[in-house]
PDB file of C-alpha atoms in Angstrom:
ATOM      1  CA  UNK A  16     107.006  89.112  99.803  1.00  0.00           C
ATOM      2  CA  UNK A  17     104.553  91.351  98.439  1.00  0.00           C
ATOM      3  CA  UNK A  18     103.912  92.558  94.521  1.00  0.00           C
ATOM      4  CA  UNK A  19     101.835  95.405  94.761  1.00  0.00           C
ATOM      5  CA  UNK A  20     101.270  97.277  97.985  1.00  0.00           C
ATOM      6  CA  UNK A  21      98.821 100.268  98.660  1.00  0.00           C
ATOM      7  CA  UNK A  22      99.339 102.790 101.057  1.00  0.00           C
ATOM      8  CA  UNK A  23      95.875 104.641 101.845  1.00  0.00           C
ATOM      9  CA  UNK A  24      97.350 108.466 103.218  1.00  0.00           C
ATOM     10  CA  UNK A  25      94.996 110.936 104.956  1.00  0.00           C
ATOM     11  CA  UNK A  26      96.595 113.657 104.272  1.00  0.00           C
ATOM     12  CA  UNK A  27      96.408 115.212 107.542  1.00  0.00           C
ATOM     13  CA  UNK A  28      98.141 112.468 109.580  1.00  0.00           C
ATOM     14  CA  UNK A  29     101.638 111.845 109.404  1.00  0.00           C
ATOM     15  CA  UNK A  30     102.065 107.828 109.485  1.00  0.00           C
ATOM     16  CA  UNK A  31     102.103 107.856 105.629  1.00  0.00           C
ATOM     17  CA  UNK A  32     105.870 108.410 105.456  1.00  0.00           C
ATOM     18  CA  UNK A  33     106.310 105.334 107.902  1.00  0.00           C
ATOM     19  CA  UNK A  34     103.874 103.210 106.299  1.00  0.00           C
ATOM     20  CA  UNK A  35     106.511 104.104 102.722  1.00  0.00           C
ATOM     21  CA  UNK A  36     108.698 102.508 105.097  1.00  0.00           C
ATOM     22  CA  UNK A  37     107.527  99.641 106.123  1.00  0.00           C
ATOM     23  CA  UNK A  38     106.047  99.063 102.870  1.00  0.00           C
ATOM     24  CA  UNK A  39     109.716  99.052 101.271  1.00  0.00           C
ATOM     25  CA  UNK A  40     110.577  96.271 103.902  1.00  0.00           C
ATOM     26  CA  UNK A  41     107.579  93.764 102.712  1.00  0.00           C
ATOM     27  CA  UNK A  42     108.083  94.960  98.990  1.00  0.00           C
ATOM     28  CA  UNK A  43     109.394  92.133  96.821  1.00  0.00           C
ATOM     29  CA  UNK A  44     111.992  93.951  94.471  1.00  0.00           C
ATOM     30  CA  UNK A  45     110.184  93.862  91.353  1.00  0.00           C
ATOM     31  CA  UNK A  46     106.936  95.316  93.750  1.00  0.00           C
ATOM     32  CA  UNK A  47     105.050  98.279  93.313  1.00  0.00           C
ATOM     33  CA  UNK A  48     104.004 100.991  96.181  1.00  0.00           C
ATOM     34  CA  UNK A  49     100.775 103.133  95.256  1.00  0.00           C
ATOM     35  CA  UNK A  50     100.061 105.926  97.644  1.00  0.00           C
ATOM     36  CA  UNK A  51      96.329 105.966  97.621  1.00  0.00           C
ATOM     37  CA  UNK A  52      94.312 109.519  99.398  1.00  0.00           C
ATOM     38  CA  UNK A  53      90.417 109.138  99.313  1.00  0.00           C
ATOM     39  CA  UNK A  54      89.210 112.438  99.100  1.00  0.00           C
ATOM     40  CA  UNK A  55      85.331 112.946 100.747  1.00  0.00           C
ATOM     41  CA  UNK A  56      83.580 115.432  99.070  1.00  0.00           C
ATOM     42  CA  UNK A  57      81.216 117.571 101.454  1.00  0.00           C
ATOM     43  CA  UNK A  58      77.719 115.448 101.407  1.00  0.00           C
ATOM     44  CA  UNK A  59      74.214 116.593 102.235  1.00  0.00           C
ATOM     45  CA  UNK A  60      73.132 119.879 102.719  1.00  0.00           C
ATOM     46  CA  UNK A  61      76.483 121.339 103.028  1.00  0.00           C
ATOM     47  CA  UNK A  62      77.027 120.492  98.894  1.00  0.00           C
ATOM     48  CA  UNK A  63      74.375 122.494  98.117  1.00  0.00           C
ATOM     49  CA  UNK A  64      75.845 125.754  99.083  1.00  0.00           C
ATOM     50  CA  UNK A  65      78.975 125.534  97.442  1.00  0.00           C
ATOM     51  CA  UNK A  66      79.459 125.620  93.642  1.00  0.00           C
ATOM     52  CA  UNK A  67      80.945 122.728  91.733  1.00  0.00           C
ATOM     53  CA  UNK A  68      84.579 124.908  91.054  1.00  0.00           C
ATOM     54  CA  UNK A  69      84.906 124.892  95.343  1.00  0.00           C
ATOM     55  CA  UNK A  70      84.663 120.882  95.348  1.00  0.00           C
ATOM     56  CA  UNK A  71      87.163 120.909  92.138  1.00  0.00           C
ATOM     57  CA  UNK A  72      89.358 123.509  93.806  1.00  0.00           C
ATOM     58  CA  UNK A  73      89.615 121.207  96.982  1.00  0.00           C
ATOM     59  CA  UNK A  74      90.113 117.910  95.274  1.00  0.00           C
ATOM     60  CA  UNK A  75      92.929 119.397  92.912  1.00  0.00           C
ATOM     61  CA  UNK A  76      94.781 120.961  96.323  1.00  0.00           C
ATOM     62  CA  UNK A  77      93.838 117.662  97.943  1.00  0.00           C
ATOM     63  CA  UNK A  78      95.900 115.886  94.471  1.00  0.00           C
ATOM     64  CA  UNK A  79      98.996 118.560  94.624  1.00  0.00           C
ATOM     65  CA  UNK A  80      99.605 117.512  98.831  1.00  0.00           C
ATOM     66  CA  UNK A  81      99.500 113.699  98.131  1.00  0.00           C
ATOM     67  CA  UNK A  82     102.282 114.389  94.827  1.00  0.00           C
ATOM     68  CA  UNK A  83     104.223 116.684  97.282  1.00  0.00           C
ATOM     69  CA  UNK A  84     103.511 114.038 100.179  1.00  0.00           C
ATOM     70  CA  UNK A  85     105.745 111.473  97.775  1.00  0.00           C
ATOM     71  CA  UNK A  86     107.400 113.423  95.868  1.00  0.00           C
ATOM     72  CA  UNK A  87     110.906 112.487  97.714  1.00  0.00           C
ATOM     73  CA  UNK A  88     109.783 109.100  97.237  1.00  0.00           C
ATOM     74  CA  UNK A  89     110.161 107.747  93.498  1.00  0.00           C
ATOM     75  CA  UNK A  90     109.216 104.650  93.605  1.00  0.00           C
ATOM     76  CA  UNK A  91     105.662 105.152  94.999  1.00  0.00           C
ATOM     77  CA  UNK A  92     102.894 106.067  92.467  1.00  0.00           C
ATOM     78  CA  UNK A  93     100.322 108.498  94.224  1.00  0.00           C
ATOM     79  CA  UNK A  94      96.664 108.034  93.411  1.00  0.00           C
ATOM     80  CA  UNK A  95      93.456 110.120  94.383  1.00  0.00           C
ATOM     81  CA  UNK A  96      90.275 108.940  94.278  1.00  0.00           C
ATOM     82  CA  UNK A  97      86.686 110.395  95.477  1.00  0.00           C
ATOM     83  CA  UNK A  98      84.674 108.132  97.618  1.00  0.00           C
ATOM     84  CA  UNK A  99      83.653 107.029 100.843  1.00  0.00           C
ATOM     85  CA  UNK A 100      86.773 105.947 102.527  1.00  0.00           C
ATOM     86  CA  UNK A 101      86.637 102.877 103.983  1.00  0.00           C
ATOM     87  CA  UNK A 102      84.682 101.164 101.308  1.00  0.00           C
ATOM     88  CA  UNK A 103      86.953 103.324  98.026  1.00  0.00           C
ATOM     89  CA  UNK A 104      90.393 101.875  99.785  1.00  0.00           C
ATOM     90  CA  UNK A 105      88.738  98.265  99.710  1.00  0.00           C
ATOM     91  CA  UNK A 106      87.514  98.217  95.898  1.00  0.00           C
ATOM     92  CA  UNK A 107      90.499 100.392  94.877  1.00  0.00           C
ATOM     93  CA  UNK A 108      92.802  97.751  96.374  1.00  0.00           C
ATOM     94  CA  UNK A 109      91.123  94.709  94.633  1.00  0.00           C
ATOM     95  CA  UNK A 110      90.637  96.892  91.393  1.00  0.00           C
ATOM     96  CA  UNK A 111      94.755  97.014  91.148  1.00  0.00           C
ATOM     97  CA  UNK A 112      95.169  93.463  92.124  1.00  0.00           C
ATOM     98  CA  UNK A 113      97.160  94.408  95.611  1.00  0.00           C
ATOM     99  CA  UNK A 114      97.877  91.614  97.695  1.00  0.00           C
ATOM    100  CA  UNK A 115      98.675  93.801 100.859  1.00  0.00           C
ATOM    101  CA  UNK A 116      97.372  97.363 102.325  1.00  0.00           C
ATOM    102  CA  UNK A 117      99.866  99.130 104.809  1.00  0.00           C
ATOM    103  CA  UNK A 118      97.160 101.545 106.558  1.00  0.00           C
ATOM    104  CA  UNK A 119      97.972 103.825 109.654  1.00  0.00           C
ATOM    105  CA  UNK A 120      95.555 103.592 112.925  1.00  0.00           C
ATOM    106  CA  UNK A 121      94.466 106.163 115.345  1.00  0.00           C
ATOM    107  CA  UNK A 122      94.105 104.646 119.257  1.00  0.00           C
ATOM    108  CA  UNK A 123      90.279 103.854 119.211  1.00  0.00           C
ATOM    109  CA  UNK A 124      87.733 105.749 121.122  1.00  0.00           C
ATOM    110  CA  UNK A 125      84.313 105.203 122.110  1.00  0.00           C
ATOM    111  CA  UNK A 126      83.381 106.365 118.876  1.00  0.00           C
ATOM    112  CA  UNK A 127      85.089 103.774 116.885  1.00  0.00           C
ATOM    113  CA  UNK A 128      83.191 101.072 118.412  1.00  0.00           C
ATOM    114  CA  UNK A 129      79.863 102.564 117.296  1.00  0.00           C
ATOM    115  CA  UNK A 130      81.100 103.473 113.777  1.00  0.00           C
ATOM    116  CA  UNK A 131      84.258 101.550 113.262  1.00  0.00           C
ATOM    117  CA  UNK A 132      87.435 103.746 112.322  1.00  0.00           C
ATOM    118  CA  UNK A 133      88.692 103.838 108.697  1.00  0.00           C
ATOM    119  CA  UNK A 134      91.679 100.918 109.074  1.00  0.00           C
ATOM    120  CA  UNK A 135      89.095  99.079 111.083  1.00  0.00           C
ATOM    121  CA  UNK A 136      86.826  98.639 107.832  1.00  0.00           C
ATOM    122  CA  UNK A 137      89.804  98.021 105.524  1.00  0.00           C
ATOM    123  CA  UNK A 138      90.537  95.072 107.321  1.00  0.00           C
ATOM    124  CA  UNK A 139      87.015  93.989 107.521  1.00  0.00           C
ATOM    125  CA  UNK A 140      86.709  94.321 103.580  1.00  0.00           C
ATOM    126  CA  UNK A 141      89.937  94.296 102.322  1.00  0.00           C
ATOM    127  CA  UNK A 142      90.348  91.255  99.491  1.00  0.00           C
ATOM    128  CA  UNK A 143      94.007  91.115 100.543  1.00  0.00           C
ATOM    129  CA  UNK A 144      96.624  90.988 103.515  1.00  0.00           C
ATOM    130  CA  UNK A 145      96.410  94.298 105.835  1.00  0.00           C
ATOM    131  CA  UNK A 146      99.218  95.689 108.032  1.00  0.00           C
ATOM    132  CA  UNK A 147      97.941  98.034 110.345  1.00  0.00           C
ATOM    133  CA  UNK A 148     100.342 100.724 111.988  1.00  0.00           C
ATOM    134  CA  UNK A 149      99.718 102.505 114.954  1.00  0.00           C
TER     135      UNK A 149
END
């Protein structure tokens, strides 16, 4: 069905191993999974009070979870990025050519209809079939 899938993975949910899952079912054989994790560095005020080997310390722990994340799971590439979520998943997806996104969604709350949640702006954006997971 699908060539080349990506699997955005916050690392602090667990859907990611599902969406592996359900990614192998839509996977054409010859496909390829890419485990994408956007990591946010602190913005604002709050990046001016910590040093630049803090943000590098974070976004190489953030890199070592997402390869232990897949590590069971050889056939799924894992890529971090830095970025703003919603709108890094979106270019990173059209970047690698992937014609489908499996992305994991929390139950909206009032919040999400002021902001919009992460999946909610994939789909919005995304150049490319989304499956969205609750």
């Amino acid at each position: 069905m699908y060539k080349k899938i990506l699997i955005p993975m916050a690392l602090d949910h667990g859907i990611g191993i599902s969406a592996i899952g359900v990614a192998r079912h839509l996977l054409d054989k010859d496909g390829e999974i890419v485990a994408l994790h956007v990591y946010e560095a602190p913005q604002g005020s709050v990046r001016t009070y910590l040093d630049e080997e803090a943000v590098t310390s974070a976004f190489q722990a953030a890199r070592a979870r997402l390869e232990q994340r897949v590590a069971d799971h050889k056939d799924v590439t894992p890529v971090i990025l830095a970025g703003h979520t919603g709108r890094t998943i979106a270019d990173y997806a059209n970047e690698i050519g992937a014609d489908c996104i499996v992305i994991g969604s929390h139950k909206p709350g009032l919040k999400d209809y002021f902001l919009g949640s992460t999946a909610a702006r994939v789909v919005r954006h995304a150049p490319c079939s989304v499956h969205v997971l609750r």
